Short mmCIF file of C-alpha atoms and ligand atoms in Angstrom, two decimals:
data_model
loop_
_atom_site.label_atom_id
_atom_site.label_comp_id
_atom_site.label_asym_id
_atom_site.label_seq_id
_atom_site.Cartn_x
_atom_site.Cartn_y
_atom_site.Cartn_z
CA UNK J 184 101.84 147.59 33.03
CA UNK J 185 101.50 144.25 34.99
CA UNK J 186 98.81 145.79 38.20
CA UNK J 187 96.59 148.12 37.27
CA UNK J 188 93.72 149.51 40.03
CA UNK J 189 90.61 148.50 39.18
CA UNK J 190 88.49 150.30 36.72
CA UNK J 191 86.72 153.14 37.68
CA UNK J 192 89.05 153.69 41.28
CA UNK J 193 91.40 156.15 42.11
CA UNK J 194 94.91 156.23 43.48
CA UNK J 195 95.07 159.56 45.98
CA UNK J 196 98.49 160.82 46.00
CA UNK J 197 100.35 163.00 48.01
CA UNK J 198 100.13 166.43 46.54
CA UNK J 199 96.41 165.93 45.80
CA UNK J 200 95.94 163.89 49.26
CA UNK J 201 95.68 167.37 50.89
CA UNK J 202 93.07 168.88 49.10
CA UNK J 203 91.20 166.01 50.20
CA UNK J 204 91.82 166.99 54.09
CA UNK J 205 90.89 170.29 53.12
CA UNK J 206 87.73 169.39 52.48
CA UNK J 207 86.80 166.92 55.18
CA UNK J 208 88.11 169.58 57.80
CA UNK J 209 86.45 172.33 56.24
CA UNK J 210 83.47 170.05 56.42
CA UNK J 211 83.74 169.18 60.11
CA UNK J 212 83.97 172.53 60.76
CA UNK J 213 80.96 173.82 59.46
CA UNK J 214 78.72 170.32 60.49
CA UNK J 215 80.21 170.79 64.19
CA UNK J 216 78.68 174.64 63.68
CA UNK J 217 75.17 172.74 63.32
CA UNK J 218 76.12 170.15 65.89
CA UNK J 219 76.16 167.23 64.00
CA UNK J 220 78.55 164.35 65.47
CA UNK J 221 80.59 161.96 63.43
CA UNK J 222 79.56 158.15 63.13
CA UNK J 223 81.57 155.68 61.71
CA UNK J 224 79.47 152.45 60.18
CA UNK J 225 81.17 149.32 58.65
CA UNK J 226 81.98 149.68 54.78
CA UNK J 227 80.05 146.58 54.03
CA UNK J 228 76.80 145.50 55.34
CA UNK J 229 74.37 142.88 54.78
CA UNK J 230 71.97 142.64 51.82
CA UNK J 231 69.29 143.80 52.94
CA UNK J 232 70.06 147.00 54.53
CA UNK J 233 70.24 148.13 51.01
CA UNK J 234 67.03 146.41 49.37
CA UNK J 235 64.89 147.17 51.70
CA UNK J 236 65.68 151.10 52.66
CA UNK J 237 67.16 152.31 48.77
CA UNK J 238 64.23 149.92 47.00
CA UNK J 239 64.69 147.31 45.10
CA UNK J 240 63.47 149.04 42.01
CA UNK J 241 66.05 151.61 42.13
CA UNK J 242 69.19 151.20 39.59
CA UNK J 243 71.59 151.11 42.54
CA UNK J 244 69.97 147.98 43.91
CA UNK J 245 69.01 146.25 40.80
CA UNK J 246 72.39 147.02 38.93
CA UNK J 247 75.01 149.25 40.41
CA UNK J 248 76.17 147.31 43.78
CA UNK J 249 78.82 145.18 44.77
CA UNK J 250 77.58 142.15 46.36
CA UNK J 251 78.73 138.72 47.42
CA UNK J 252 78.62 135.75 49.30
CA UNK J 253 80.87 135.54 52.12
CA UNK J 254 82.61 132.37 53.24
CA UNK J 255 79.71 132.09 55.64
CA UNK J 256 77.43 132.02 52.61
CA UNK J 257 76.14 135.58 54.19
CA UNK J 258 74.96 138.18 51.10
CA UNK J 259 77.23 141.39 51.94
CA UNK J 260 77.14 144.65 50.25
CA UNK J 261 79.75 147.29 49.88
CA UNK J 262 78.03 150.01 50.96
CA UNK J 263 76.50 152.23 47.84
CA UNK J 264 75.41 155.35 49.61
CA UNK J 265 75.50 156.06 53.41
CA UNK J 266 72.36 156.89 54.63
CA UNK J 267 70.86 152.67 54.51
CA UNK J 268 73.85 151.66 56.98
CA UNK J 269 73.26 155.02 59.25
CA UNK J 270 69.85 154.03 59.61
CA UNK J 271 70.45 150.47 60.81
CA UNK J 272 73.16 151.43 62.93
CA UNK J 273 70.46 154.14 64.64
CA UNK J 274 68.51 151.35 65.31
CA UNK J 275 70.78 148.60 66.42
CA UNK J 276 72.31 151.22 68.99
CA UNK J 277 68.88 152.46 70.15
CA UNK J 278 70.00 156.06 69.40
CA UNK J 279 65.99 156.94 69.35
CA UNK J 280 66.26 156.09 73.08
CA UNK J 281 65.27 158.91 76.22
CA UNK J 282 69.38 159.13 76.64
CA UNK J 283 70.01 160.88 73.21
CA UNK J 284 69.49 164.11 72.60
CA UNK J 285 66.74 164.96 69.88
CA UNK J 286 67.19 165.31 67.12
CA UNK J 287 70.32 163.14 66.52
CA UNK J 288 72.64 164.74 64.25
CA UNK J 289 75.34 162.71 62.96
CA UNK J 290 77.52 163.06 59.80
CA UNK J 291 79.74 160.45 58.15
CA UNK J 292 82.47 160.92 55.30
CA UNK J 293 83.98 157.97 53.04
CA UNK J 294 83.82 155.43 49.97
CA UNK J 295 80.82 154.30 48.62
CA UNK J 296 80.76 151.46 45.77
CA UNK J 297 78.80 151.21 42.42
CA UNK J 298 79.11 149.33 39.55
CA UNK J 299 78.62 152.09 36.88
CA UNK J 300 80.13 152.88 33.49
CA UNK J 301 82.81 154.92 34.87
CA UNK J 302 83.31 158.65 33.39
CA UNK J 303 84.22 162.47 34.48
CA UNK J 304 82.56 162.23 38.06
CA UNK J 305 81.16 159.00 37.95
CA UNK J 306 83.18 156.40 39.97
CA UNK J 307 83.30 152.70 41.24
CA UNK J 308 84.48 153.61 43.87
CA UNK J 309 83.72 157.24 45.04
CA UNK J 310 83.94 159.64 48.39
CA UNK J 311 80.91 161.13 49.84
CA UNK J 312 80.28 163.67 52.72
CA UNK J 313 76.78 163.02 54.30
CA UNK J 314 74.50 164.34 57.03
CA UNK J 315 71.56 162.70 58.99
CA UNK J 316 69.26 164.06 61.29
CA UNK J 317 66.44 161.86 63.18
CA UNK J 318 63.77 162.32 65.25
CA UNK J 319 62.41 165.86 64.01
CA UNK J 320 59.61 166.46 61.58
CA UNK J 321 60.04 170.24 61.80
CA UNK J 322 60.50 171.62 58.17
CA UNK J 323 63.49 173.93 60.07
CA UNK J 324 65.47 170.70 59.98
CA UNK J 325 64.76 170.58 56.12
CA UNK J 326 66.11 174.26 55.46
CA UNK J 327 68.32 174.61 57.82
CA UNK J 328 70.14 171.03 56.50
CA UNK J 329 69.83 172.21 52.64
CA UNK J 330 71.51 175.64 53.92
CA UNK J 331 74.11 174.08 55.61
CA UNK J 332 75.19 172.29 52.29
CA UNK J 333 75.04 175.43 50.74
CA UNK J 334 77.40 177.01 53.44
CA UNK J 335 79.25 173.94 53.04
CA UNK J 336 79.61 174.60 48.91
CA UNK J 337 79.72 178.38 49.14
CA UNK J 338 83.24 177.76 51.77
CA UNK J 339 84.48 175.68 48.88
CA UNK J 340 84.13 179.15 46.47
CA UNK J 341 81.64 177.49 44.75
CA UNK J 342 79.90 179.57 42.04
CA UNK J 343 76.76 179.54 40.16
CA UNK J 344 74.41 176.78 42.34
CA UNK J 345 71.35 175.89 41.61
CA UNK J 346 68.85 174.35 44.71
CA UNK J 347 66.01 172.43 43.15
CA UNK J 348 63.81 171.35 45.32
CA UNK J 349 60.15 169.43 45.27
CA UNK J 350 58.24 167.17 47.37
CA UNK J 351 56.74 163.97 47.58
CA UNK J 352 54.51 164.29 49.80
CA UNK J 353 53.64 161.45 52.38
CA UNK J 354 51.93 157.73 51.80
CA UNK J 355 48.50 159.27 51.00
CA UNK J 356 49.93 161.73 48.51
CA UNK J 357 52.13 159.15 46.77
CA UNK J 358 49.52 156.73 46.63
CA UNK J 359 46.96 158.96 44.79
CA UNK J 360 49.78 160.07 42.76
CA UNK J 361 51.00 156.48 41.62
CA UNK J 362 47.48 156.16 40.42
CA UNK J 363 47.51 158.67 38.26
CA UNK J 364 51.09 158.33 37.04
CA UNK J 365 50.01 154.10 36.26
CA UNK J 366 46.72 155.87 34.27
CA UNK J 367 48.91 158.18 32.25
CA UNK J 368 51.73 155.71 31.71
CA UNK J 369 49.42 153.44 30.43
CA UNK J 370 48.72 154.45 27.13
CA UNK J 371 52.52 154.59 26.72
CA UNK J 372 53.36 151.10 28.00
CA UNK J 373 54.59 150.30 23.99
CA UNK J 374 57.12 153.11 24.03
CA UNK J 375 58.61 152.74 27.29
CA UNK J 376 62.19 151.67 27.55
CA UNK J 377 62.45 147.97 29.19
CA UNK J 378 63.40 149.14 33.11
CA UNK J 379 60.14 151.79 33.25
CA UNK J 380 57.91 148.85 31.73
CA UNK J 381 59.14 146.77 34.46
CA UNK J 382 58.91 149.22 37.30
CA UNK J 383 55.49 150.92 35.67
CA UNK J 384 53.64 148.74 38.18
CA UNK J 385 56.14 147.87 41.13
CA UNK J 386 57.34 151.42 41.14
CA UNK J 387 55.72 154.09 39.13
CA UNK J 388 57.31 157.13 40.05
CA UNK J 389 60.96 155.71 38.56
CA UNK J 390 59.59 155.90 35.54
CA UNK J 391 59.93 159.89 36.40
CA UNK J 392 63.73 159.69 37.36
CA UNK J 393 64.29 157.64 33.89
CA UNK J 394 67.59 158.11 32.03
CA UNK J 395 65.85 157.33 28.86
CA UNK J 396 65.68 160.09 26.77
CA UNK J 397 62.34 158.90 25.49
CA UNK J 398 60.84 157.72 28.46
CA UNK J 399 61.91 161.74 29.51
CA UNK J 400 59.85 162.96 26.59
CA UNK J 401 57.20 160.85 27.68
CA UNK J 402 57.27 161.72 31.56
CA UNK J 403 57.25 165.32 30.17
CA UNK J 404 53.47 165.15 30.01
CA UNK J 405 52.96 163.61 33.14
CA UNK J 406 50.63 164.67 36.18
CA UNK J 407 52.82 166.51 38.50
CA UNK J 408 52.48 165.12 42.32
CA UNK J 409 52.30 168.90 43.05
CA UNK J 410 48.34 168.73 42.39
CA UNK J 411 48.08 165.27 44.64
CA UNK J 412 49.45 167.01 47.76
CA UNK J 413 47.36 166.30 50.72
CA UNK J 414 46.86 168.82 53.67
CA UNK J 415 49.64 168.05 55.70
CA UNK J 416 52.39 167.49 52.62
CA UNK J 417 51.50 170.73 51.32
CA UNK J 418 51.71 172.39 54.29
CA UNK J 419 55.28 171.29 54.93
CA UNK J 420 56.18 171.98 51.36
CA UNK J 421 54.60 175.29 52.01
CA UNK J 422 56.78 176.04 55.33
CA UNK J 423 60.05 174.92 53.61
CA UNK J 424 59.61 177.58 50.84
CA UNK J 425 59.07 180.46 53.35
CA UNK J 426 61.40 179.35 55.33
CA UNK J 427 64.17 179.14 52.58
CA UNK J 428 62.97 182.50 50.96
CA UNK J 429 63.31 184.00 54.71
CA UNK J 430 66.78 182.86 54.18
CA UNK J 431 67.09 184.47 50.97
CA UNK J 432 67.94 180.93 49.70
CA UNK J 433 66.97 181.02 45.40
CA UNK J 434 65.59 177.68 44.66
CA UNK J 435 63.44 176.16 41.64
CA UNK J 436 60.73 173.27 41.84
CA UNK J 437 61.01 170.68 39.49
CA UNK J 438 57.66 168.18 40.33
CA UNK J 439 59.39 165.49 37.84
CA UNK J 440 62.50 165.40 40.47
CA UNK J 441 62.12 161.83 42.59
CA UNK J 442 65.74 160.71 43.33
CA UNK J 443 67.49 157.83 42.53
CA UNK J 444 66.55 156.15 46.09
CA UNK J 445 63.12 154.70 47.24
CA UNK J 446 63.10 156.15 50.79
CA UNK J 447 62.47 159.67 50.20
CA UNK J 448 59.37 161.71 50.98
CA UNK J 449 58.13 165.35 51.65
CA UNK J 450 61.25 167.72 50.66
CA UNK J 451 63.61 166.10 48.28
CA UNK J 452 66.32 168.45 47.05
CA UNK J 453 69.22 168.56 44.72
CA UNK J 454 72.38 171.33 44.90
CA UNK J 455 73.20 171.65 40.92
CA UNK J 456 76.55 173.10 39.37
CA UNK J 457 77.14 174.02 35.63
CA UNK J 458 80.84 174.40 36.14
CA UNK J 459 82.80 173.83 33.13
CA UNK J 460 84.30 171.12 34.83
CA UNK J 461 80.78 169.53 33.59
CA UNK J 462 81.03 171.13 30.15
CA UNK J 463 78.65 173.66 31.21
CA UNK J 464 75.88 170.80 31.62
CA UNK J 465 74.60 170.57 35.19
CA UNK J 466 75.47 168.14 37.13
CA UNK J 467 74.09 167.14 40.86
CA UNK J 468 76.72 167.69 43.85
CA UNK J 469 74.34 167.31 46.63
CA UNK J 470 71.14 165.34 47.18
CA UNK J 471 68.75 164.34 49.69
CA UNK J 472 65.85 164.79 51.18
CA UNK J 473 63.23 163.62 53.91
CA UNK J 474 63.03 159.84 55.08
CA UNK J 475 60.08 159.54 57.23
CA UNK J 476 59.30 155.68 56.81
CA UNK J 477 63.03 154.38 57.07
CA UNK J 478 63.72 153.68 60.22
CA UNK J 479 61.03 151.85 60.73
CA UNK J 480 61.65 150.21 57.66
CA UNK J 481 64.51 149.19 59.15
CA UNK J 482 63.12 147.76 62.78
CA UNK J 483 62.99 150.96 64.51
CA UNK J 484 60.48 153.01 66.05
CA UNK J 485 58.46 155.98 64.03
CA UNK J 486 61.06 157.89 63.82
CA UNK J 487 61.46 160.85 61.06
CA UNK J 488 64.83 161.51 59.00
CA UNK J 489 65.96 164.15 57.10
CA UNK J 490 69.97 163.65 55.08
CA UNK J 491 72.03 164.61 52.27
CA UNK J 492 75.09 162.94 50.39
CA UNK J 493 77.72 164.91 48.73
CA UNK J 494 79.76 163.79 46.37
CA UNK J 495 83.58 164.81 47.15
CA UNK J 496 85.22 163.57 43.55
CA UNK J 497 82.52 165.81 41.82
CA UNK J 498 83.11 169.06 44.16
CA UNK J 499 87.18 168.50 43.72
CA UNK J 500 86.52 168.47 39.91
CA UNK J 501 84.52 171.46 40.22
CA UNK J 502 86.98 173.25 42.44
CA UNK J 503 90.20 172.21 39.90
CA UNK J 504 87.84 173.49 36.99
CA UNK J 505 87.34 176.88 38.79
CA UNK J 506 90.84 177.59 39.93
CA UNK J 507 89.54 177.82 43.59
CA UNK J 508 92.40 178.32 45.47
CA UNK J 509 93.19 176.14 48.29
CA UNK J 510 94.93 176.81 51.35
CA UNK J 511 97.40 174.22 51.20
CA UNK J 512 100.07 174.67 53.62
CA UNK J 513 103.45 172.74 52.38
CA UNK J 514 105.48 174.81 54.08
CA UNK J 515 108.77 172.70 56.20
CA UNK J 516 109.83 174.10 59.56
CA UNK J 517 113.60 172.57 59.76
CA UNK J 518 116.10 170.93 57.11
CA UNK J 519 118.83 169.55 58.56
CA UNK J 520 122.08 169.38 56.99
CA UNK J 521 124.58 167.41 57.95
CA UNK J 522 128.02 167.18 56.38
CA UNK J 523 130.29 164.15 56.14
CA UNK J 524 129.84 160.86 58.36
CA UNK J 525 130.99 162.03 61.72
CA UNK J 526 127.63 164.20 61.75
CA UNK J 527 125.62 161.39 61.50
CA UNK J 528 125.51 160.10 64.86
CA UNK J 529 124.09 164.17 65.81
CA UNK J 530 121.85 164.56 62.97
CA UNK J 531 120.03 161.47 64.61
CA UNK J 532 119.56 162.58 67.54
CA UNK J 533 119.05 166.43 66.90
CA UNK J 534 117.05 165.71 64.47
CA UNK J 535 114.39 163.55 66.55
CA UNK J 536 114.66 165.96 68.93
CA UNK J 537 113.35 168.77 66.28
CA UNK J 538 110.10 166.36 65.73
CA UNK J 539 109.64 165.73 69.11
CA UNK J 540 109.11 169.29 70.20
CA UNK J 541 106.74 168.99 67.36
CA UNK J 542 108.23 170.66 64.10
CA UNK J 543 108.38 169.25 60.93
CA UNK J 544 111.85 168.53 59.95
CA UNK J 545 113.74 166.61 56.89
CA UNK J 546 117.31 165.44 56.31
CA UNK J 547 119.32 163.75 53.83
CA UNK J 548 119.46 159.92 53.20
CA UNK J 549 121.24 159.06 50.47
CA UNK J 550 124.70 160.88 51.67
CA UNK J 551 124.50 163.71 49.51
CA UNK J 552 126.65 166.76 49.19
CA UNK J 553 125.96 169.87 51.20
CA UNK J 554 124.88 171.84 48.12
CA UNK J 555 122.28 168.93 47.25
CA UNK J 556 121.29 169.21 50.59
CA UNK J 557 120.58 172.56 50.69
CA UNK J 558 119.27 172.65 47.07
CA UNK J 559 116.48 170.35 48.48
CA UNK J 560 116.09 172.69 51.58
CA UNK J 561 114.80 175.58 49.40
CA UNK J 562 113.04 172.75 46.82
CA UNK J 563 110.89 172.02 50.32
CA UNK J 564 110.21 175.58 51.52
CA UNK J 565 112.41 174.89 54.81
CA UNK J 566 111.97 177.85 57.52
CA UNK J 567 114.87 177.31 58.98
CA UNK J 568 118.04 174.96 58.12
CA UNK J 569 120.45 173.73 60.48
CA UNK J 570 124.07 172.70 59.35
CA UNK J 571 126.39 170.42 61.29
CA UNK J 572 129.60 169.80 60.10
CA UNK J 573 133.24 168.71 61.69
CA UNK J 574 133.57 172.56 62.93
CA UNK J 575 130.08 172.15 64.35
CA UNK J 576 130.72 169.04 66.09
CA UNK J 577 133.73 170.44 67.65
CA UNK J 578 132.34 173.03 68.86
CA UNK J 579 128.99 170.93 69.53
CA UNK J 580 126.42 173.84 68.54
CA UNK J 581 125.03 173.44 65.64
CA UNK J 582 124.65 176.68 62.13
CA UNK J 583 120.98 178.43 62.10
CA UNK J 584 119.63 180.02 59.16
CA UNK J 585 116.57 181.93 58.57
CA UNK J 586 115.82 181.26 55.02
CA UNK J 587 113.87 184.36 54.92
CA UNK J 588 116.15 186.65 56.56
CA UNK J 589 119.59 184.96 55.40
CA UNK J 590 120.18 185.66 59.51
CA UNK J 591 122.31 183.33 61.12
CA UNK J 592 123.27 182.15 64.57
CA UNK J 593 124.56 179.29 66.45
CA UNK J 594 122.95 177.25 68.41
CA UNK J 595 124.39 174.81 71.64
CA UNK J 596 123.18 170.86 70.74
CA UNK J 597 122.25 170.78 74.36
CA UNK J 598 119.74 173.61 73.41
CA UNK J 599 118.35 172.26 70.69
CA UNK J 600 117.46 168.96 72.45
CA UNK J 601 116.37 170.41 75.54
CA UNK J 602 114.01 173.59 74.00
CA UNK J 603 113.93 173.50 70.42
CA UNK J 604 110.45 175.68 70.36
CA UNK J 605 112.53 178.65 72.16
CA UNK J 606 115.54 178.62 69.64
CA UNK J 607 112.70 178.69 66.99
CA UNK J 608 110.82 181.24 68.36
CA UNK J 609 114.00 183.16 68.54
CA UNK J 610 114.71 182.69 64.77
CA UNK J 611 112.02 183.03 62.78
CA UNK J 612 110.55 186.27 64.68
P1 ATP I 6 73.36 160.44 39.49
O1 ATP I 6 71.96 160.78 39.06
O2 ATP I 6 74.41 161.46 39.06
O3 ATP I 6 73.75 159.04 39.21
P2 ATP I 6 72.58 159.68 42.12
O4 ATP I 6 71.17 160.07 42.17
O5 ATP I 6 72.93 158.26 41.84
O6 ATP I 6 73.37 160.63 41.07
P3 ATP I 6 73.01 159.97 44.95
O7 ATP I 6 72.81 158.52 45.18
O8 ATP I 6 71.97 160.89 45.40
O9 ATP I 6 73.33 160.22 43.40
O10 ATP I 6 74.41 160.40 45.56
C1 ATP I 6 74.67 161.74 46.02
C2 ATP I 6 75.89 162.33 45.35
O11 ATP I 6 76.97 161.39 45.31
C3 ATP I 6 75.69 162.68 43.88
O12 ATP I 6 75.07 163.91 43.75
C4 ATP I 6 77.11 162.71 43.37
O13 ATP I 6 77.77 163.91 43.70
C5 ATP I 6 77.75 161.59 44.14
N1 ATP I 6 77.79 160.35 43.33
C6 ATP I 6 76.81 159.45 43.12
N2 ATP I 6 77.24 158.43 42.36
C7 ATP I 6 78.55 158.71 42.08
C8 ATP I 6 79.58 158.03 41.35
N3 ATP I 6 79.37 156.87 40.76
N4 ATP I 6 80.81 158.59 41.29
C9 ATP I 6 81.06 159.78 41.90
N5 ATP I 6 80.15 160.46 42.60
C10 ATP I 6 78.91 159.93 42.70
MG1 MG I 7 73.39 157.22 40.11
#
């Protein structure tokens, strides 16, 4: 074939477009439940967003993003996750500011780029759902945010979960824990793969999130940050697990879990599925976790963060997988045939008087026989179909079927164009 998309992207087509709605409404729904507010940031930012808030140890910055020099010689990014951009747009806008409610609770939805080796659930291009809430450092915001992706997955019919959560504690924590991790690492420098060697010194606690499967046999062994929490971390770690088990929320700790993203500390979590969509292996759906240094990263004030992305390709696979059904509704209100070209001129207008009253309605296009016509009526799950024909036009009121009932009536043009919701109303009872 002459075009092909590029590798690793996805055409949506109709059919599957509408699982995709499902989703994002169903989404909307529940984050306007928890009174988070949609924000819309540009797809591509500059450079540094990205370097500075995801780390530029971290495999999305040094390998996976799409980046470029514009014709103003300006380094842009197409955006590779959704919190970085969020951030700097929280800032820019002065959203920390006496005017906006606290905390400020915004979700986004939308393509995110990486350049990874694409396979099942791993895009270039890729769809996530995502949450952000500043201002608070109340571990409610934590549990409350990690159930509300669970409510979120659970509305899907998602089955079989798993929350893992662990923390990382704040600066102090991490930096007696990066001591400890360099001191154990150490002896291992030889055997490391070439990206933990690198990052054994810039960024010690990578070495942790490692795909290598012998740098994971290594890391195995490791001091767990758990025993390097300071008074404060381990007090908020301690809240979020009563707080979830008050929920009756199951979760596991795993203190090797850092995230692929530098920004992250106290509660990091990840929502885990072993659907067979995954072969039974599990797979992450949902991450995130607490940003308390970001925004000031970024240029803003002091100002504490807690978010989550969810990845929509991975749930769809997961909901194909389990057969969850979806409430798709592809039902048509009115098909409109009209027989031989004297009808034409009346289809037209009857027919854009249908749509503007607000029903869905079809006709035929390529002058095909009645029977075709109504062959593709039932093919499109009409409600209703109207017929005009020369006896119709004479007598200028147009055929009404129920395609339920087989009931028909006739109906005056005049009525159709001036209250088509009435004669509807009428016929399909
Ligand atoms: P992984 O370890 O699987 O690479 P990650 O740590 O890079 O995941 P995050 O950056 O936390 O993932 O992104 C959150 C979610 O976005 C993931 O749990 C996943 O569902 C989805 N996601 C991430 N990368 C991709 C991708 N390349 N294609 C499809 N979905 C993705
Ligand atoms: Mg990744």
């Amino acid at each position: 074939m002459a075009y092909q998309r590029p590798k690793g992207t996805a055409d949506i087509l109709p059919g599957e477009s509408e699982k995709w709605q499902y989703v994002e409404q169903t989404a909307r729904d529940v984050f306007k439940a928890y009174q988070f507010k949609e924000i819309r940031t540009p797809m591509f930012e500059n450079f540094d967003v990205f370097s500075r808030s995801v780390g530029d140890t971290s495999d999305i910055v040094t390998k996976e993003m799409y980046d470029f020099f514009d014709k103003g010689d300006r380094h842009i990014v197409l955006r590779p996750e959704g919190t970085a951009g969020v951030v700097r747009a929280y800032v820019e806008n002065k959203l920390y500011g006496p005017e906006h409610q606290k905390p400020v609770k915004v979700y986004y939805m939308g393509p995110m780029f990486r350049y990874e080796r694409p396979q099942s659930g791993r895009m270039r291009e890729f769809h996530q759902l995502g949450v952000e809430a500043f201002g608070s450092e109340s571990p409610a915001i934590d549990v409350e945010t990690i159930a509300m992706a669970l409510q979120l997955l659970k509305q899907f019919g998602l089955k079989d979960l798993k929350l893992v959560i662990n923390t990382l504690g704040d600066l102090e924590t991490r930096q007696a824990y990066r001591q400890a991790l360099i001191d154990f690492l150490e002896p291992h420098f030889a055997e490391l793969s070439a990206d933990s060697k690198e990052r054994l010194h810039k960024n010690p606690l990578r070495v942790l999130d490692s795909k290598d499967k012998h740098d994971q046999e290594i890391v195995k062994d490791a001091p767990s940050i758990l025993d390097y929490l300071d008074e404060t971390s381990t007090a908020h770690f301690t809240t979020v697990k009563q707080m979830l088990e008050s929920l009756g929320i199951d979760y596991e700790i795993d203190a090797n879990m850092v995230r692929g993203l530098d920004y992250y500390n106290h509660t990091i979590f990840e929502i885990m599925s072993n659907s067979k969509a995954f072969g039974g292996n599990y797979m992450t759906v949902c991450a995130g976790g607490r940003y308390n240094g970001l925004v000031s990263e970024l240029g803003g004030p002091d100002a504490p963060g807690f978010g989550f992305g969810l990845g929509v390709e991975r749930l769809l696979l997961i909901m194909a997988a389990d057969e969850v059904p979806l409430p798709v509704d592809d039902q048509l209100d009115v098909y409109l045939v009209g027989i031989g070209a004297a009808a034409a001129p009346a289809t037209l207008k009857l027919i854009q008087a249908i749509r503007g009253a607000g029903f869905s309605a079809e006709r035929d296009y390529l002058d095909r026989k009645p029977k075709a016509q109504f062959k593709t009526a039932n093919r499109l799950n009409a409600k209703v179909v109207i017929t005009v024909g020369d006896s119709e036009l004479a007598a200028k009121a147009a055929n009404l079927k129920n395609m339920a009932t087989g009931e028909e009536t006739t109906v005056p043009f005049t009525e159709i164009e001036s209250d088509f919701k009435a004669i509807f109303k009428t016929a399909v009872k």
